[in-house]
Short mmCIF file of C-alpha atoms in Angstrom, two decimals:
data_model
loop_
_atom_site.label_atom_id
_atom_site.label_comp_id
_atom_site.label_asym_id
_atom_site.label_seq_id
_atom_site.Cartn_x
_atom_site.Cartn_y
_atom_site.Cartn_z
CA UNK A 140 106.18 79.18 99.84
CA UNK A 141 104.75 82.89 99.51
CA UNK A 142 106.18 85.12 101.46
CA UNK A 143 103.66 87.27 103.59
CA UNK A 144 103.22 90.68 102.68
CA UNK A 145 104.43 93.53 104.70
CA UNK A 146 102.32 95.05 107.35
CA UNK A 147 101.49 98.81 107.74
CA UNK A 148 99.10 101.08 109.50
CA UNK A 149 97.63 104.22 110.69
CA UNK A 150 96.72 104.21 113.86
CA UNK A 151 94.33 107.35 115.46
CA UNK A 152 90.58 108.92 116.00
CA UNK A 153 89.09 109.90 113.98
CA UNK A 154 90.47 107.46 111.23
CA UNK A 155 87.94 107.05 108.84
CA UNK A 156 88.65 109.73 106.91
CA UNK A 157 92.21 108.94 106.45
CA UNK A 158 94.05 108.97 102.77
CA UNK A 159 96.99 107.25 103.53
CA UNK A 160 95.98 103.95 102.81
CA UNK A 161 95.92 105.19 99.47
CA UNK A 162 98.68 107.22 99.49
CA UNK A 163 101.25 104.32 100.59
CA UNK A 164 99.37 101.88 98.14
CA UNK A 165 100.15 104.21 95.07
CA UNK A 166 103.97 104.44 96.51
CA UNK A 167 104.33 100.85 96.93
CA UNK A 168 103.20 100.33 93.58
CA UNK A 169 105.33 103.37 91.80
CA UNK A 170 108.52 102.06 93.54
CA UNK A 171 107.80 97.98 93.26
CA UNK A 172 107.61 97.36 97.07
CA UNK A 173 105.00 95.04 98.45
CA UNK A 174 103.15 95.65 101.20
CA UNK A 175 99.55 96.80 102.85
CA UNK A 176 98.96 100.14 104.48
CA UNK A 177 95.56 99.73 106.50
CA UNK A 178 93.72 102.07 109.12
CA UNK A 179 92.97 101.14 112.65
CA UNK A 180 90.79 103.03 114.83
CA UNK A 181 92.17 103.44 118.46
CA UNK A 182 89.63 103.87 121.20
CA UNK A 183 90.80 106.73 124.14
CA UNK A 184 93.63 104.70 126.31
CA UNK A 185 93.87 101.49 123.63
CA UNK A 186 97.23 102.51 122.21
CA UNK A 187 99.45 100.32 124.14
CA UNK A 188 97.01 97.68 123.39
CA UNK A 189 96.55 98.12 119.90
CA UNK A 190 100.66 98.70 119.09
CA UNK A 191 101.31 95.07 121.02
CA UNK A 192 98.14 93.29 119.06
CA UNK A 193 99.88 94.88 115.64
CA UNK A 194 102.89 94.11 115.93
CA UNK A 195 102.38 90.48 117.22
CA UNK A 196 100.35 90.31 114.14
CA UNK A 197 103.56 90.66 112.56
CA UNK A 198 103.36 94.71 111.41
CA UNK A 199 106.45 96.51 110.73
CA UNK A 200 105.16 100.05 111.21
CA UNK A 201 102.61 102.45 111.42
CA UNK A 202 101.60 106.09 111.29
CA UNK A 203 99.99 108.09 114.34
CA UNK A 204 97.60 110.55 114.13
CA UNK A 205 95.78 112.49 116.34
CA UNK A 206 94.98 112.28 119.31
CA UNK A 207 97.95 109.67 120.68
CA UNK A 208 101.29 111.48 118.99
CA UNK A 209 102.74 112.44 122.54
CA UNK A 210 101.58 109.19 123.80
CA UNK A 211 103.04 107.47 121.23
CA UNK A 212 106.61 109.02 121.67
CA UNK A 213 106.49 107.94 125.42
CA UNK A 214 106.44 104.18 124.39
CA UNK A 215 109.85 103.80 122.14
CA UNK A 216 112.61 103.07 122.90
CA UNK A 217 114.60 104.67 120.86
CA UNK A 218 113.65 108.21 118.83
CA UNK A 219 115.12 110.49 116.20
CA UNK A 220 116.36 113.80 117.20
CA UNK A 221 113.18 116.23 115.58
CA UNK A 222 110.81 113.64 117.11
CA UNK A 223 112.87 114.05 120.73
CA UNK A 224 112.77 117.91 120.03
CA UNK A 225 108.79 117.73 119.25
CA UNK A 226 107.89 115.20 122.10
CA UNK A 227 105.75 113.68 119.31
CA UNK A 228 105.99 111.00 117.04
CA UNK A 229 103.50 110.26 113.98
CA UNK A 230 105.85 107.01 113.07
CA UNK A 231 106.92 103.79 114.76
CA UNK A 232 108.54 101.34 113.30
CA UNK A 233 108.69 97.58 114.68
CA UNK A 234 112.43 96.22 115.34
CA UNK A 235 114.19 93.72 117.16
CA UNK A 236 115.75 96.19 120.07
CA UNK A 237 112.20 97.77 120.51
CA UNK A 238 109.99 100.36 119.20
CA UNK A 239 112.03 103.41 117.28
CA UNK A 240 109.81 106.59 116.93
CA UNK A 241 110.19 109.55 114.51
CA UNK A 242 108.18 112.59 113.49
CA UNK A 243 107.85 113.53 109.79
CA UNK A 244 105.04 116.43 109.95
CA UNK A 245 107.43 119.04 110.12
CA UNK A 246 109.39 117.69 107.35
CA UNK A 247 106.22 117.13 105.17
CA UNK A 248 105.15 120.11 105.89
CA UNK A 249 107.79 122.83 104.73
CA UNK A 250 108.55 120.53 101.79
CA UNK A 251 104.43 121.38 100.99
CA UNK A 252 104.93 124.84 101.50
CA UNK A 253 107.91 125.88 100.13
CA UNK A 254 108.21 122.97 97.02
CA UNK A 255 104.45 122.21 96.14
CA UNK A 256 103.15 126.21 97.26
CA UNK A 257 106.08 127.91 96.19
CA UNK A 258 106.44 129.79 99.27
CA UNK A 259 109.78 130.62 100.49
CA UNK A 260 109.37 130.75 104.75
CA UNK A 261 112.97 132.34 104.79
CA UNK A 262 112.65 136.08 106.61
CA UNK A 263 107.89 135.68 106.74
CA UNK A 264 106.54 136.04 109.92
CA UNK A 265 105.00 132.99 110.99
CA UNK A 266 101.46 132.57 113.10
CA UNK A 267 101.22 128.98 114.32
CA UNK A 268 97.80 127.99 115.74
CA UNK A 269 97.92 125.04 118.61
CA UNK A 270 100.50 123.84 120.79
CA UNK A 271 99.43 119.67 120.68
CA UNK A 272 100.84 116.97 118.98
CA UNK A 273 100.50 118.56 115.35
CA UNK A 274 102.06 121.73 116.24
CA UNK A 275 105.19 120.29 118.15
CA UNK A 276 105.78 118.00 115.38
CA UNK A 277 105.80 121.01 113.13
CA UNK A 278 108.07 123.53 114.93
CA UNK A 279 111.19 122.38 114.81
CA UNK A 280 111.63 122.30 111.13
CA UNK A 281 110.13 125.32 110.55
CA UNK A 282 112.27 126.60 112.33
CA UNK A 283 114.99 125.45 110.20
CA UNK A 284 113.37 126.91 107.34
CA UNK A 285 114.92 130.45 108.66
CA UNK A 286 111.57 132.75 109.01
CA UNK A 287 111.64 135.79 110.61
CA UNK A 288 109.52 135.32 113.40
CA UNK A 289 107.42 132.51 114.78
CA UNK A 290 104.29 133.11 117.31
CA UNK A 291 102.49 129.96 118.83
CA UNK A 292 98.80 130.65 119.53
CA UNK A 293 97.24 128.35 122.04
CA UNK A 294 93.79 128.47 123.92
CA UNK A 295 96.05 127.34 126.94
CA UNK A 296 98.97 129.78 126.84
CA UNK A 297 101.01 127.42 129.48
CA UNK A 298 101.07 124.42 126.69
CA UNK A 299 102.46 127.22 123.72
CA UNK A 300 105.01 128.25 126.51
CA UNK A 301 106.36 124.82 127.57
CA UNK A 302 106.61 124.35 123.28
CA UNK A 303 108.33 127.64 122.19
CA UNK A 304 110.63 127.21 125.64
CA UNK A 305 111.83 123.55 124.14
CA UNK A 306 112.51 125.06 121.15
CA UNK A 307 114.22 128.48 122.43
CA UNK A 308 117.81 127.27 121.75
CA UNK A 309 117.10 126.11 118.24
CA UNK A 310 115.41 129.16 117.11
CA UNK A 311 118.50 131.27 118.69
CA UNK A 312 120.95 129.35 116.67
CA UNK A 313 118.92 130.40 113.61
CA UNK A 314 117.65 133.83 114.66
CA UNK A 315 114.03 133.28 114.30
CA UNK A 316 111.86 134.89 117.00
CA UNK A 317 109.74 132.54 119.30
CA UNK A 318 107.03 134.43 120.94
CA UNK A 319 103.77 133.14 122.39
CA UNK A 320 100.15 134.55 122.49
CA UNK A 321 96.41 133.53 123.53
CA UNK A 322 94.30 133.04 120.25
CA UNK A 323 92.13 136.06 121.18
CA UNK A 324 94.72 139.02 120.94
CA UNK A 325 97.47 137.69 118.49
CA UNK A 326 99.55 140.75 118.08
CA UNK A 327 100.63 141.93 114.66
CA UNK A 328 100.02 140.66 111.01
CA UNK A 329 101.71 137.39 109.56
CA UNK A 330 102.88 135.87 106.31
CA UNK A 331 101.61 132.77 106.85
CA UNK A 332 98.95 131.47 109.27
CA UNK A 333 99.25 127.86 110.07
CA UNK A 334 95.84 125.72 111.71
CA UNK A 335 97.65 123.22 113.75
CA UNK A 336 94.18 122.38 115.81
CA UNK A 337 91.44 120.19 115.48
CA UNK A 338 88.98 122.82 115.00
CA UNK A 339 88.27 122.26 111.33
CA UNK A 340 86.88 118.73 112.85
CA UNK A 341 84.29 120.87 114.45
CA UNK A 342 83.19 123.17 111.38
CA UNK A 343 84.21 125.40 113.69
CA UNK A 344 85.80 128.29 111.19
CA UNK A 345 88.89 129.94 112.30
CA UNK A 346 90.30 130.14 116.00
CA UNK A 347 91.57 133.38 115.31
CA UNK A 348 90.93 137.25 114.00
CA UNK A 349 91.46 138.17 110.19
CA UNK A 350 93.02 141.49 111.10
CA UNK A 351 95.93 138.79 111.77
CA UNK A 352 96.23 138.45 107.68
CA UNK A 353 98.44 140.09 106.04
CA UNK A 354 97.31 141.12 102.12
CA UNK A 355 97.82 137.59 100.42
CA UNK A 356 99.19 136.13 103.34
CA UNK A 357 99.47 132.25 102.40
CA UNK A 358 97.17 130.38 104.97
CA UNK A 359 97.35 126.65 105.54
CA UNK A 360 95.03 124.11 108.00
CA UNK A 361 96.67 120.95 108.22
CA UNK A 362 93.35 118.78 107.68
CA UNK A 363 92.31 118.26 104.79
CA UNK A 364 88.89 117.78 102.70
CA UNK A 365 85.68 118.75 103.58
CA UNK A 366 87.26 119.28 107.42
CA UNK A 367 89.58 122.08 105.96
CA UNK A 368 86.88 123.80 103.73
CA UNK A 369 85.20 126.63 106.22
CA UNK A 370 88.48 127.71 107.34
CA UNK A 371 89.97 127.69 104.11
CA UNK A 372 86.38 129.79 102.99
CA UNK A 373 87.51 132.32 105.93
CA UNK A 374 91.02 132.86 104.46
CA UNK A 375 89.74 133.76 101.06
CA UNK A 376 87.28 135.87 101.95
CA UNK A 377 89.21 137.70 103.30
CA UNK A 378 91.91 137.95 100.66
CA UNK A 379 93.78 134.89 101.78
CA UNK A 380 95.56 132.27 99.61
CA UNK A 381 94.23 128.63 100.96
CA UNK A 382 95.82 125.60 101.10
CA UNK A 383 94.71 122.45 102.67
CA UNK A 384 97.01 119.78 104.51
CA UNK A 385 96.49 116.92 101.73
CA UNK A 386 100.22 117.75 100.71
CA UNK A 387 101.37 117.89 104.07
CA UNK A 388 99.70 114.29 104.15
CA UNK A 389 101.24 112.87 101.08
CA UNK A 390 105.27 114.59 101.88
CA UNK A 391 105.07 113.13 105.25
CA UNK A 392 103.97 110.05 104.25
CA UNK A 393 106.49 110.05 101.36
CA UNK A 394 109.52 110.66 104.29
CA UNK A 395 107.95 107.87 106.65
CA UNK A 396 108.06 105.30 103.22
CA UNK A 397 111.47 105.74 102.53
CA UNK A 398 111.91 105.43 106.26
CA UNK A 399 111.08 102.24 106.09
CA UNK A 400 111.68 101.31 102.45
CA UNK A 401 114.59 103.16 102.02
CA UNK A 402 113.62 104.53 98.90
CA UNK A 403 112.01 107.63 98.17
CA UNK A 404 108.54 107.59 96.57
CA UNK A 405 107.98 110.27 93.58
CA UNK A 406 105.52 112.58 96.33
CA UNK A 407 104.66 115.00 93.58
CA UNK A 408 103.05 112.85 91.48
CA UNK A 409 101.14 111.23 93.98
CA UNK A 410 100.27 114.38 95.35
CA UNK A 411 98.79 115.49 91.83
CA UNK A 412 96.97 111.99 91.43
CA UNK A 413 95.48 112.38 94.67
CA UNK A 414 93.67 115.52 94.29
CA UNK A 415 92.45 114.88 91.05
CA UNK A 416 90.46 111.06 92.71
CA UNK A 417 89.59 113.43 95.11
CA UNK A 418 87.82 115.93 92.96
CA UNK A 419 86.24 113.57 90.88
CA UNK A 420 85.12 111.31 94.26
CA UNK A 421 87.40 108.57 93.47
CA UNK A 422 89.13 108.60 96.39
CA UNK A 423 88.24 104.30 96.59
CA UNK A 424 91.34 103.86 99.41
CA UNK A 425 92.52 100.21 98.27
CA UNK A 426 92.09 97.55 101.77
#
């Protein structure tokens, strides 16, 4: 008899858009695994109800996007350490003691930035825009990654506060500077501007001043697409490098597949394949 294939998902809303289908297809298939990676769309206060109908449908896992990531951290049972530091998670996997949770933004995102960009964060100055799900996901490792400085923008100071106060003790054991500020009057100039919001949804540009660009500062919005395109248009006009979040996308997705694999997919690769469906519009995510 034929064993059933594996089960993965993402679960958020928006979903639609969403390239990891694709992304976990093309791993699957590089590293001989078998499974399906599908999308579900969560309606506002479904995720409990959607995680129990997936997982009696026999799933193993699934990604979580926005907006449920600190909802989804509240339901496991058990968590990793950087997704206990980030009150976040963007994976759950399915096992026998429960629901285990970890976060693998942060992760995909330095290994984008300093790997795929070529941008060393070690000694930059840091602007991160948003204190949600995204951005506490994120903090953590950059951290890690030894910048100078790091100041959270947030259009509700109290929510940047309550983050950079979590993360006060890790940031003093590295000596990186945590400071906080409300997106309009971000003090000083910055390396690197990181778009941690959901603004690019919108079309709505960028959430904060250029005179907070340094000259060929390297700035990053963690959608991706069409979604990241005006604020990416903002950064270059005014002397900006862009980057979009599809590698973000692809590194985190490669460190939640050999969470659950336990081997590592070849990200780069995939990463390169990606963009080049994507600029030819044959980005046909396999069901």
């Amino acid at each position: 008899m034929r064993k059933a294939m594996d089960q993965y998902c993402v679960m958020g809303n928006p979903v639609a858009h969403s390239q990891s289908p694709w992304i976990h297809a093309r791993f699957a298939e590089l590293t001989g695994q078998s499974l399906h990676y599908g999308r579900r769309l969560v309606e506002t206060g479904g995720l409990v109800d959607a995680l129990q109908a997936f997982a009696a449908e026999g799933g193993k896992g699934c990604n979580i996007t926005v907006p449920f990531k600190f909802e989804a951290q509240a339901l496991a049972q058990r968590t990793s350490e950087r997704a206990l530091l980030a009150q976040a998670a963007n994976l759950l996997s399915f096992e026998p003691d429960g629901i285990f949770s970890d976060n693998t933004d942060g992760m995909g995102l330095v290994q984008d930035i300093q790997v795929n960009a070529g941008f060393n964060l070690r000694g930059r100055q840091v602007l991160l825009i948003g204190a949600g799900g995204a951005a506490a996901g994120v903090l953590g490792p950059l951290i890690l990654a030894q910048p100078a400085g790091i100041t959270v923008a947030n259009r509700t100071r109290s929510k940047a506060h309550s983050l950079v106060e979590r993360h006060t003790p890790l940031a003093g054991l590295h000596r990186v500077t945590l400071q906080t500020s409300a997106l309009e009057s971000v003090p000083g100039q910055f390396d690197l501007v990181i778009n941690a919001t959901v603004s690019s949804l919108s079309g709505a540009g960028s959430p904060v001043a250029a005179s907070t660009l340094k000259l060929g500062a390297l700035v990053y919005d963690m959608m991706y697409g069409p979604a990241a395109q005006d604020f990416m248009a903002w950064a270059q006009a005014h002397g900006a490098q862009a980057r979009d979040g599809l590698g973000m996308l692809v590194e985190q997705a490669a460190e939640a597949f050999a969470i659950w694999r336990g081997v590592r997919p070849p990200s780069a690769q995939v990463l390169a394949e990606l963009r080049h469906h994507l600029a030819q519009g044959t980005d046909r995510t396999p069901r």
